[in-house]
mmCIF file of C-alpha atoms in Angstrom:
data_model
loop_
_atom_site.group_PDB
_atom_site.id
_atom_site.type_symbol
_atom_site.label_atom_id
_atom_site.label_comp_id
_atom_site.label_asym_id
_atom_site.label_seq_id
_atom_site.Cartn_x
_atom_site.Cartn_y
_atom_site.Cartn_z
ATOM 1 C CA UNK R 1 118.689 59.891 131.602
ATOM 2 C CA UNK R 2 117.289 63.373 132.116
ATOM 3 C CA UNK R 3 113.672 64.514 131.843
ATOM 4 C CA UNK R 4 112.068 67.552 130.291
ATOM 5 C CA UNK R 5 108.572 68.114 131.694
ATOM 6 C CA UNK R 6 105.657 70.422 130.956
ATOM 7 C CA UNK R 7 102.007 70.770 131.925
ATOM 8 C CA UNK R 8 98.812 72.356 130.638
ATOM 9 C CA UNK R 9 95.751 73.000 132.829
ATOM 10 C CA UNK R 10 92.772 74.985 131.566
ATOM 11 C CA UNK R 11 89.194 75.392 132.792
ATOM 12 C CA UNK R 12 88.064 75.747 129.202
ATOM 13 C CA UNK R 13 85.545 78.178 127.773
ATOM 14 C CA UNK R 14 82.324 76.617 129.028
ATOM 15 C CA UNK R 15 82.773 75.183 132.529
ATOM 16 C CA UNK R 16 82.295 77.343 135.628
ATOM 17 C CA UNK R 17 85.081 75.530 137.487
ATOM 18 C CA UNK R 18 88.005 73.238 136.791
ATOM 19 C CA UNK R 19 87.397 69.750 138.169
ATOM 20 C CA UNK R 20 90.750 68.441 136.893
ATOM 21 C CA UNK R 21 93.726 68.179 139.243
ATOM 22 C CA UNK R 22 97.291 67.124 138.519
ATOM 23 C CA UNK R 23 100.672 66.542 140.121
ATOM 24 C CA UNK R 24 104.073 66.596 138.418
ATOM 25 C CA UNK R 25 107.105 65.915 140.615
ATOM 26 C CA UNK R 26 110.753 65.430 139.594
ATOM 27 C CA UNK R 27 113.318 64.044 142.043
ATOM 28 C CA UNK R 28 116.612 62.171 142.097
ATOM 29 C CA UNK R 29 116.737 58.675 143.532
ATOM 30 C CA UNK R 30 120.192 57.189 143.984
ATOM 31 C CA UNK R 31 121.603 59.735 141.558
ATOM 32 C CA UNK R 32 119.058 58.888 138.851
ATOM 33 C CA UNK R 33 116.259 61.089 137.570
ATOM 34 C CA UNK R 34 112.777 59.992 138.644
ATOM 35 C CA UNK R 35 109.304 61.464 138.308
ATOM 36 C CA UNK R 36 105.713 61.172 139.489
ATOM 37 C CA UNK R 37 102.903 62.240 137.159
ATOM 38 C CA UNK R 38 99.207 62.140 137.977
ATOM 39 C CA UNK R 39 96.012 63.388 136.339
ATOM 40 C CA UNK R 40 92.649 63.234 138.126
ATOM 41 C CA UNK R 41 89.374 64.331 136.530
ATOM 42 C CA UNK R 42 86.487 64.798 138.947
ATOM 43 C CA UNK R 43 83.233 63.266 137.728
ATOM 44 C CA UNK R 44 81.151 66.176 136.481
ATOM 45 C CA UNK R 45 77.809 64.413 136.884
ATOM 46 C CA UNK R 46 78.362 64.125 140.636
ATOM 47 C CA UNK R 47 78.717 66.891 143.238
ATOM 48 C CA UNK R 48 82.137 68.052 144.419
ATOM 49 C CA UNK R 49 84.088 66.625 141.486
ATOM 50 C CA UNK R 50 86.894 69.102 142.084
ATOM 51 C CA UNK R 51 87.015 68.050 145.751
ATOM 52 C CA UNK R 52 87.430 64.378 144.824
ATOM 53 C CA UNK R 53 90.125 65.030 142.226
ATOM 54 C CA UNK R 54 91.998 67.422 144.502
ATOM 55 C CA UNK R 55 91.814 65.044 147.455
ATOM 56 C CA UNK R 56 93.175 62.051 145.515
ATOM 57 C CA UNK R 57 95.883 64.176 143.898
ATOM 58 C CA UNK R 58 97.049 65.485 147.264
ATOM 59 C CA UNK R 59 96.862 62.049 148.909
ATOM 60 C CA UNK R 60 98.865 60.341 146.165
ATOM 61 C CA UNK R 61 101.484 63.091 146.019
ATOM 62 C CA UNK R 62 101.957 62.717 149.767
ATOM 63 C CA UNK R 63 102.224 58.933 149.266
ATOM 64 C CA UNK R 64 104.928 59.433 146.639
ATOM 65 C CA UNK R 65 107.124 61.457 148.988
ATOM 66 C CA UNK R 66 106.351 59.343 152.044
ATOM 67 C CA UNK R 67 106.634 55.869 150.504
ATOM 68 C CA UNK R 68 106.993 55.881 146.735
ATOM 69 C CA UNK R 69 110.488 57.377 146.589
ATOM 70 C CA UNK R 70 111.757 54.791 149.056
ATOM 71 C CA UNK R 71 110.265 51.904 147.058
ATOM 72 C CA UNK R 72 111.628 53.281 143.794
ATOM 73 C CA UNK R 73 115.128 53.175 145.263
ATOM 74 C CA UNK R 74 115.169 49.408 144.746
ATOM 75 C CA UNK R 75 116.684 47.899 141.603
ATOM 76 C CA UNK R 76 113.427 45.948 141.082
ATOM 77 C CA UNK R 77 110.984 48.666 142.030
ATOM 78 C CA UNK R 78 108.147 48.653 139.523
ATOM 79 C CA UNK R 79 105.829 45.920 140.812
ATOM 80 C CA UNK R 80 106.333 46.796 144.486
ATOM 81 C CA UNK R 81 105.817 50.517 143.953
ATOM 82 C CA UNK R 82 102.763 49.964 141.754
ATOM 83 C CA UNK R 83 101.192 47.606 144.308
ATOM 84 C CA UNK R 84 101.790 50.150 147.062
ATOM 85 C CA UNK R 85 100.220 52.890 144.921
ATOM 86 C CA UNK R 86 97.125 50.737 144.371
ATOM 87 C CA UNK R 87 96.872 50.206 148.143
ATOM 88 C CA UNK R 88 97.123 53.962 148.674
ATOM 89 C CA UNK R 89 94.305 54.507 146.175
ATOM 90 C CA UNK R 90 92.212 51.944 148.057
ATOM 91 C CA UNK R 91 92.716 54.000 151.226
ATOM 92 C CA UNK R 92 91.561 57.110 149.367
ATOM 93 C CA UNK R 93 88.531 55.132 148.217
ATOM 94 C CA UNK R 94 87.686 54.281 151.833
ATOM 95 C CA UNK R 95 87.896 57.944 152.856
ATOM 96 C CA UNK R 96 85.638 59.054 150.003
ATOM 97 C CA UNK R 97 83.132 56.336 150.917
ATOM 98 C CA UNK R 98 83.201 57.493 154.549
ATOM 99 C CA UNK R 99 82.518 61.030 153.336
ATOM 100 C CA UNK R 100 79.475 59.728 151.484
ATOM 101 C CA UNK R 101 78.190 57.885 154.566
ATOM 102 C CA UNK R 102 78.788 60.723 157.010
ATOM 103 C CA UNK R 103 78.207 63.810 154.848
ATOM 104 C CA UNK R 104 75.894 62.427 152.179
ATOM 105 C CA UNK R 105 78.247 63.539 149.401
ATOM 106 C CA UNK R 106 78.878 60.994 146.650
ATOM 107 C CA UNK R 107 81.820 62.044 144.501
ATOM 108 C CA UNK R 108 84.485 60.413 142.402
ATOM 109 C CA UNK R 109 87.445 61.003 140.139
ATOM 110 C CA UNK R 110 89.435 59.293 137.448
ATOM 111 C CA UNK R 111 93.092 58.660 138.231
ATOM 112 C CA UNK R 112 95.930 58.031 135.805
ATOM 113 C CA UNK R 113 99.369 57.936 137.401
ATOM 114 C CA UNK R 114 102.920 57.267 136.216
ATOM 115 C CA UNK R 115 106.000 56.416 138.256
ATOM 116 C CA UNK R 116 109.140 56.880 136.180
ATOM 117 C CA UNK R 117 112.791 56.144 136.946
ATOM 118 C CA UNK R 118 115.501 56.160 134.325
ATOM 119 C CA UNK R 119 113.841 54.737 131.226
ATOM 120 C CA UNK R 120 111.350 52.522 133.090
ATOM 121 C CA UNK R 121 107.796 53.442 134.032
ATOM 122 C CA UNK R 122 104.795 51.982 135.834
ATOM 123 C CA UNK R 123 101.250 53.146 135.074
ATOM 124 C CA UNK R 124 98.287 52.899 137.440
ATOM 125 C CA UNK R 125 94.999 53.745 135.771
ATOM 126 C CA UNK R 126 91.307 53.995 136.657
ATOM 127 C CA UNK R 127 88.761 55.839 134.521
ATOM 128 C CA UNK R 128 88.911 57.550 131.142
ATOM 129 C CA UNK R 129 91.872 59.863 131.485
ATOM 130 C CA UNK R 130 94.670 58.553 129.278
ATOM 131 C CA UNK R 131 98.384 57.844 128.970
ATOM 132 C CA UNK R 132 100.269 57.854 125.666
ATOM 133 C CA UNK R 133 103.814 57.007 124.661
ATOM 134 C CA UNK R 134 105.033 59.190 121.803
ATOM 135 C CA UNK R 135 108.082 57.955 119.925
ATOM 136 C CA UNK R 136 108.344 56.566 116.434
ATOM 137 C CA UNK R 137 104.565 56.299 116.643
ATOM 138 C CA UNK R 138 101.731 57.507 118.870
ATOM 139 C CA UNK R 139 100.730 54.688 121.229
ATOM 140 C CA UNK R 140 97.734 54.761 123.574
ATOM 141 C CA UNK R 141 98.809 52.851 126.691
ATOM 142 C CA UNK R 142 95.566 52.845 128.689
ATOM 143 C CA UNK R 143 92.014 51.744 128.003
ATOM 144 C CA UNK R 144 88.963 53.827 128.839
ATOM 145 C CA UNK R 145 86.868 52.287 131.591
ATOM 146 C CA UNK R 146 83.486 52.881 129.998
ATOM 147 C CA UNK R 147 80.396 50.792 129.450
ATOM 148 C CA UNK R 148 77.779 51.904 126.918
ATOM 149 C CA UNK R 149 79.557 55.233 126.716
ATOM 150 C CA UNK R 150 79.379 55.833 130.473
ATOM 151 C CA UNK R 151 82.259 55.840 132.945
ATOM 152 C CA UNK R 152 82.173 52.620 134.971
ATOM 153 C CA UNK R 153 85.358 52.767 137.041
ATOM 154 C CA UNK R 154 86.904 55.522 139.130
ATOM 155 C CA UNK R 155 88.109 56.338 142.634
ATOM 156 C CA UNK R 156 85.156 57.154 144.876
ATOM 157 C CA UNK R 157 81.767 56.463 143.314
ATOM 158 C CA UNK R 158 80.807 52.999 141.957
ATOM 159 C CA UNK R 159 82.872 51.144 144.599
ATOM 160 C CA UNK R 160 86.504 50.170 144.287
ATOM 161 C CA UNK R 161 87.786 48.091 141.397
ATOM 162 C CA UNK R 162 91.476 47.341 141.031
ATOM 163 C CA UNK R 163 93.083 49.888 138.727
ATOM 164 C CA UNK R 164 94.876 48.680 135.629
ATOM 165 C CA UNK R 165 98.635 48.379 136.149
ATOM 166 C CA UNK R 166 101.111 48.188 133.290
ATOM 167 C CA UNK R 167 104.826 48.597 132.849
ATOM 168 C CA UNK R 168 106.921 49.943 130.027
ATOM 169 C CA UNK R 169 110.141 51.514 128.915
ATOM 170 C CA UNK R 170 111.036 54.773 127.194
ATOM 171 C CA UNK R 171 113.614 55.163 124.462
ATOM 172 C CA UNK R 172 115.733 58.326 124.405
ATOM 173 C CA UNK R 173 113.574 60.998 122.806
ATOM 174 C CA UNK R 174 110.263 59.334 123.734
ATOM 175 C CA UNK R 175 107.538 61.298 125.482
ATOM 176 C CA UNK R 176 105.086 60.062 128.094
ATOM 177 C CA UNK R 177 101.840 62.059 128.001
ATOM 178 C CA UNK R 178 99.032 61.886 130.568
ATOM 179 C CA UNK R 179 95.814 63.800 129.945
ATOM 180 C CA UNK R 180 92.191 64.159 130.979
ATOM 181 C CA UNK R 181 89.427 63.238 128.546
ATOM 182 C CA UNK R 182 88.870 66.922 127.815
ATOM 183 C CA UNK R 183 92.282 66.950 126.164
ATOM 184 C CA UNK R 184 92.014 63.557 124.449
ATOM 185 C CA UNK R 185 88.378 63.438 123.332
ATOM 186 C CA UNK R 186 88.778 65.468 120.137
ATOM 187 C CA UNK R 187 92.399 64.623 119.343
ATOM 188 C CA UNK R 188 92.839 64.006 115.609
ATOM 189 C CA UNK R 189 94.809 60.874 114.744
ATOM 190 C CA UNK R 190 98.530 61.588 114.967
ATOM 191 C CA UNK R 191 97.960 64.992 116.589
ATOM 192 C CA UNK R 192 100.146 64.275 119.610
ATOM 193 C CA UNK R 193 103.105 63.018 117.621
ATOM 194 C CA UNK R 194 102.921 65.912 115.154
ATOM 195 C CA UNK R 195 102.386 68.493 117.883
ATOM 196 C CA UNK R 196 105.020 67.318 120.347
ATOM 197 C CA UNK R 197 107.753 65.720 118.251
ATOM 198 C CA UNK R 198 110.857 67.668 117.308
ATOM 199 C CA UNK R 199 114.491 68.230 118.100
ATOM 200 C CA UNK R 200 113.958 71.228 120.388
ATOM 201 C CA UNK R 201 115.198 70.293 123.854
ATOM 202 C CA UNK R 202 113.756 73.014 126.072
ATOM 203 C CA UNK R 203 110.976 72.565 128.620
ATOM 204 C CA UNK R 204 109.486 75.910 127.578
ATOM 205 C CA UNK R 205 108.930 74.557 124.090
ATOM 206 C CA UNK R 206 106.684 71.792 125.422
ATOM 207 C CA UNK R 207 104.683 74.242 127.540
ATOM 208 C CA UNK R 208 104.035 76.280 124.384
ATOM 209 C CA UNK R 209 103.159 73.208 122.334
ATOM 210 C CA UNK R 210 100.679 71.892 124.915
ATOM 211 C CA UNK R 211 99.096 75.335 125.205
ATOM 212 C CA UNK R 212 98.773 75.550 121.435
ATOM 213 C CA UNK R 213 97.187 72.110 121.270
ATOM 214 C CA UNK R 214 94.732 73.019 124.025
ATOM 215 C CA UNK R 215 93.771 76.192 122.179
ATOM 216 C CA UNK R 216 93.199 74.191 119.002
ATOM 217 C CA UNK R 217 90.949 71.701 120.820
ATOM 218 C CA UNK R 218 88.864 74.482 122.375
ATOM 219 C CA UNK R 219 88.540 76.121 118.960
ATOM 220 C CA UNK R 220 87.224 72.788 117.653
ATOM 221 C CA UNK R 221 84.446 72.936 120.252
ATOM 222 C CA UNK R 222 85.807 71.023 123.255
ATOM 223 C CA UNK R 223 83.704 72.104 126.258
ATOM 224 C CA UNK R 224 85.381 70.181 129.074
ATOM 225 C CA UNK R 225 88.317 71.082 131.333
ATOM 226 C CA UNK R 226 91.649 70.253 129.681
ATOM 227 C CA UNK R 227 94.756 68.903 131.411
ATOM 228 C CA UNK R 228 97.905 67.364 129.927
ATOM 229 C CA UNK R 229 101.314 66.453 131.332
ATOM 230 C CA UNK R 230 104.350 65.640 129.192
ATOM 231 C CA UNK R 231 107.665 64.039 130.123
ATOM 232 C CA UNK R 232 110.436 63.668 127.558
ATOM 233 C CA UNK R 233 113.229 61.179 128.192
ATOM 234 C CA UNK R 234 116.606 62.611 127.125
ATOM 235 C CA UNK R 235 120.191 61.511 127.391
ATOM 236 C CA UNK R 236 122.221 63.517 129.883
ATOM 237 C CA UNK R 237 123.070 66.856 128.396
ATOM 238 C CA UNK R 238 119.549 67.311 127.068
ATOM 239 C CA UNK R 239 119.768 65.534 123.711
ATOM 240 C CA UNK R 240 117.137 63.029 122.689
#
């Protein structure tokens, strides 16, 4: 399989700074296409949200190159790699807690991460950023960690709770989409599948589509930062 990837990252029209961070890495493991996708959304109600999201994004990207690629080289990689990613997030949690103790800065971030190899993927998720699988239908893969409308799980603030871990498979032509809540909050039903589906097999097309969707959401009144990553699974040669 081959992957087409695209990203969209926008401060939006109302926020003074962008507290979202993301990482999108494509590599080959044993001759097969593999990818690492991550979206972190710093908690806006706490100080230094952009610091928390940037720190976790950098730490997990380093983990992917240091450890994740090696673990994904196994034929049965998903559970081992996901468990190692959760452990790496726990280490990031400890560092953010130490920052709070020593510097008096309490900060946190959501984290939604995908490890993909061939047609298989593992998701690690904490917070209210989201992951979708877009194929014959639009399927929300994650659940928002909210209680009474308030975020109740993240990396950093609130203490550490085990992230959700789930596994899945992509069909040729399917898309995996990760996004912050600024991108998902005002999504009309079916908007992702109508906006991203099609026969066009060029990465530039998906950049344009994500940008157009972000512009639509801001025009509808979305005030938050907006981030979205898209990965399309294609047969070799670029056809879905």
